Amino acid sequence: MPYPAGLLRVNSMMDLTKAEQMLGLRKPPQSSCTPLAQIYTVLGESSDSLPKHKLDMSKDRDDPLNGRTAWLHSLTGALIVFNCWGMANAFGLFQAYFERYYLPPGTSPSSISWIGSTQLALVFGLGVPVGRLVDQGYFRFVFHSGSVIMLLGIFCTAWCKTLWSLWLVQGLITGLGMGMVFCAGIVALMTWFDERKLGAAMAVGAAGSCIGGIVYIVVARHFLLTHGFPTTMRVLGAISAAALIPPNLVFRVRGQRNKLKARRQHATSSNIMRGFVSPAYLLAAAGMFFAFLGVYFGFVYMVSFASTELKLSDDASINLLIYMLAANLPGRFLPALISDKCIGPLNTILPSIFLSAGCIALWMALGDSGNERGPLTVVACFYGFVSAGIQVLYAPTVYTFCLVSAPRSSSSLTMSEREANQIATDCMGMKAGVIFSALGLACLIGTPIGGALVKYRTARGMERPYLGAQVFAMCSLLLGGCLLLASRVARIGWQAKRA
C-alpha cells in the first residue's frame, strides 16, 4: 500500500519491513529451528564455511537423539555384537577342541590361544584407523567392507588344518573384519544417544554377545561331533551372513550427511591433542587396558581347567561355559539400568571390576580336586554375571571421556544449538579409537600370558598349574579398577556425584 510522504522514513527495504511489522501490517517471521550459521558457529566454524549446496536439516529433526531410529540401531546393533562377540566368546570351545583333537598332540595352549587373542584384539584394536575413517565420513565403506572380510574369513577357516593357517584366517582375517564392523558400529551407535540413555542402548546391543556365544557354542558342539570342523565353520558362516544383513541395511552415523564438511574442517591437530592430554582420559585408558588384560581369562580357560584338572567330560566342560554366558545375559541389563538411572557408567563399572577380581580369587580358593564341580559352576555363573558390567559399560565409560563439547559463545543457547553442541565432539571416533586400541592390545596379550603361565607350571611339575595365571588375571583386574578410580578422582574429585 502507498504511504503518505513523511509518515515513515525508510532508507532500505529492511527498514520498510520493520516499519510494517511495527504497524501490524506484516507478521514477524517465526523460525522453529536455529539458523544454519549459528549451528556452524557452535561447531567451531564460521558462517563463511557453509557448504554451497543446500543442506537438508529435516533429517536430524525426524531422527532425534534417543528416538525410534536410535533404538532401531540399538536392536540391530545386537546382531553386530551377536556376530563379533558371539564368535569370540565361543573360542573357549575351539581352544579345547584344537588342543585335544584337531592339532597335533603337544601343541602349546599358549600358542593356540594366540588365535583367539588375535581375533579378540582386532575387534577392539582397529579403533584408531576405523574411528578416523568414520570421522571422515567413510562409515558405510568401512562397515560393508568389514562384513565381507569377516564372512570370507569364517568360510575360509574350513580349509585350515595347521596352527599357522588357523591363526592367519580365523585369527587375523576374521578378526580384521570383526574389528571393522564392531568399531564402526559402536562409534555410529554413540551418535544416536546421549549419556542418559547410552547405557541402556548398549545393554540391548550387548545382549547379542551372550545369545551369540550360546548359539555358536551349541551349534559348534553339535556339528563338530557329527560332521567335523569344515562343515561346522560353513554352518557358522551361514549364521553370521544372515545376522549381518539387517545391520548393513540400517546402520549409519547420525547427522553425518549434514556435518561431513564441518567435521573434516574441525578435526585440526590442536583439537585432537587437547582431548588426549587430559589426565583423566589417560588414566581411563590405562585402567581399561589392565581390566581387559584379565577379564577374558575365565571365559577362555575355565573350560580347559574343568577338563584337564577336574577331569570333567567334554559336555560337562562346555556346559560350564554355556552357564557362564547365560548368567552373563541378565548381568548386562542391571548395571546398565543403574548407570543410566542413578550413578553413571564410570561409577558403575568400578564395582563390576573389583567383584570380577573377587570371583577369580574364589576360583583360586577352590583348588583342583575332583569334587569341586558344583562350587566351580557357582563361581563360573557369578563371574559371568559380574563381569558383564565391564563388558557392557566400557563403551558408555569411554563415551563420557570422548564427549567434549565445543566452547559456548553465549549462555543462552537454543535447543538446536545445544543438540549440535552435544554431537559436535572433538573427533569422537579418534578418541574412542585410542582407548579401543588399548583394549585390543590387552586382549591380544592377556590370554597368551595366562596360557604361558599355565605351561610354565605344568612343565615343571608344579601343583595347581593354573594358579599363576589366576593370580595374574586377578591382579590385572585390581590394577585396572584402581586406575579407573584415579581417573574418576581426576575428573570430578571425591564428590558423591554422577560420573
PDB file of C-alpha atoms in Angstrom, residues 93-94 97 102 214-239 315 318:
ATOM      1  CA  LEU A  93      35.203 -74.325  22.886  1.00  0.00           C
ATOM      2  CA  PHE A  94      37.593 -74.141  19.920  1.00  0.00           C
ATOM      3  CA  TYR A  97      38.855 -78.778  20.585  1.00  0.00           C
ATOM      4  CA  TYR A 102      42.361 -81.122  15.878  1.00  0.00           C
ATOM      5  CA  ILE A 214      25.391 -69.676  23.402  1.00  0.00           C
ATOM      6  CA  VAL A 215      24.134 -70.168  19.828  1.00  0.00           C
ATOM      7  CA  TYR A 216      27.619 -70.575  18.369  1.00  0.00           C
ATOM      8  CA  ILE A 217      28.693 -72.944  21.148  1.00  0.00           C
ATOM      9  CA  VAL A 218      25.610 -75.167  20.860  1.00  0.00           C
ATOM     10  CA  VAL A 219      25.789 -75.265  17.049  1.00  0.00           C
ATOM     11  CA  ALA A 220      29.559 -75.834  17.004  1.00  0.00           C
ATOM     12  CA  ARG A 221      29.401 -78.579  19.621  1.00  0.00           C
ATOM     13  CA  HIS A 222      26.742 -80.439  17.646  1.00  0.00           C
ATOM     14  CA  PHE A 223      28.389 -80.184  14.239  1.00  0.00           C
ATOM     15  CA  LEU A 224      31.946 -80.772  15.461  1.00  0.00           C
ATOM     16  CA  LEU A 225      30.926 -84.150  16.838  1.00  0.00           C
ATOM     17  CA  THR A 226      28.729 -85.203  13.906  1.00  0.00           C
ATOM     18  CA  HIS A 227      30.100 -83.513  10.764  1.00  0.00           C
ATOM     19  CA  GLY A 228      33.611 -82.323  11.571  1.00  0.00           C
ATOM     20  CA  PHE A 229      35.379 -78.964  11.630  1.00  0.00           C
ATOM     21  CA  PRO A 230      34.970 -77.842   7.961  1.00  0.00           C
ATOM     22  CA  THR A 231      31.194 -78.287   7.934  1.00  0.00           C
ATOM     23  CA  THR A 232      30.947 -76.590  11.319  1.00  0.00           C
ATOM     24  CA  MET A 233      32.668 -73.447  10.052  1.00  0.00           C
ATOM     25  CA  ARG A 234      30.446 -73.303   6.947  1.00  0.00           C
ATOM     26  CA  VAL A 235      27.333 -73.512   9.128  1.00  0.00           C
ATOM     27  CA  LEU A 236      28.649 -70.785  11.429  1.00  0.00           C
ATOM     28  CA  GLY A 237      29.425 -68.661   8.375  1.00  0.00           C
ATOM     29  CA  ALA A 238      25.861 -69.027   7.128  1.00  0.00           C
ATOM     30  CA  ILE A 239      24.519 -67.923  10.524  1.00  0.00           C
ATOM     31  CA  ASP A 315      29.932 -81.959  27.515  1.00  0.00           C
ATOM     32  CA  ILE A 318      31.341 -76.943  27.602  1.00  0.00           C
TER      33      ILE A 318
END
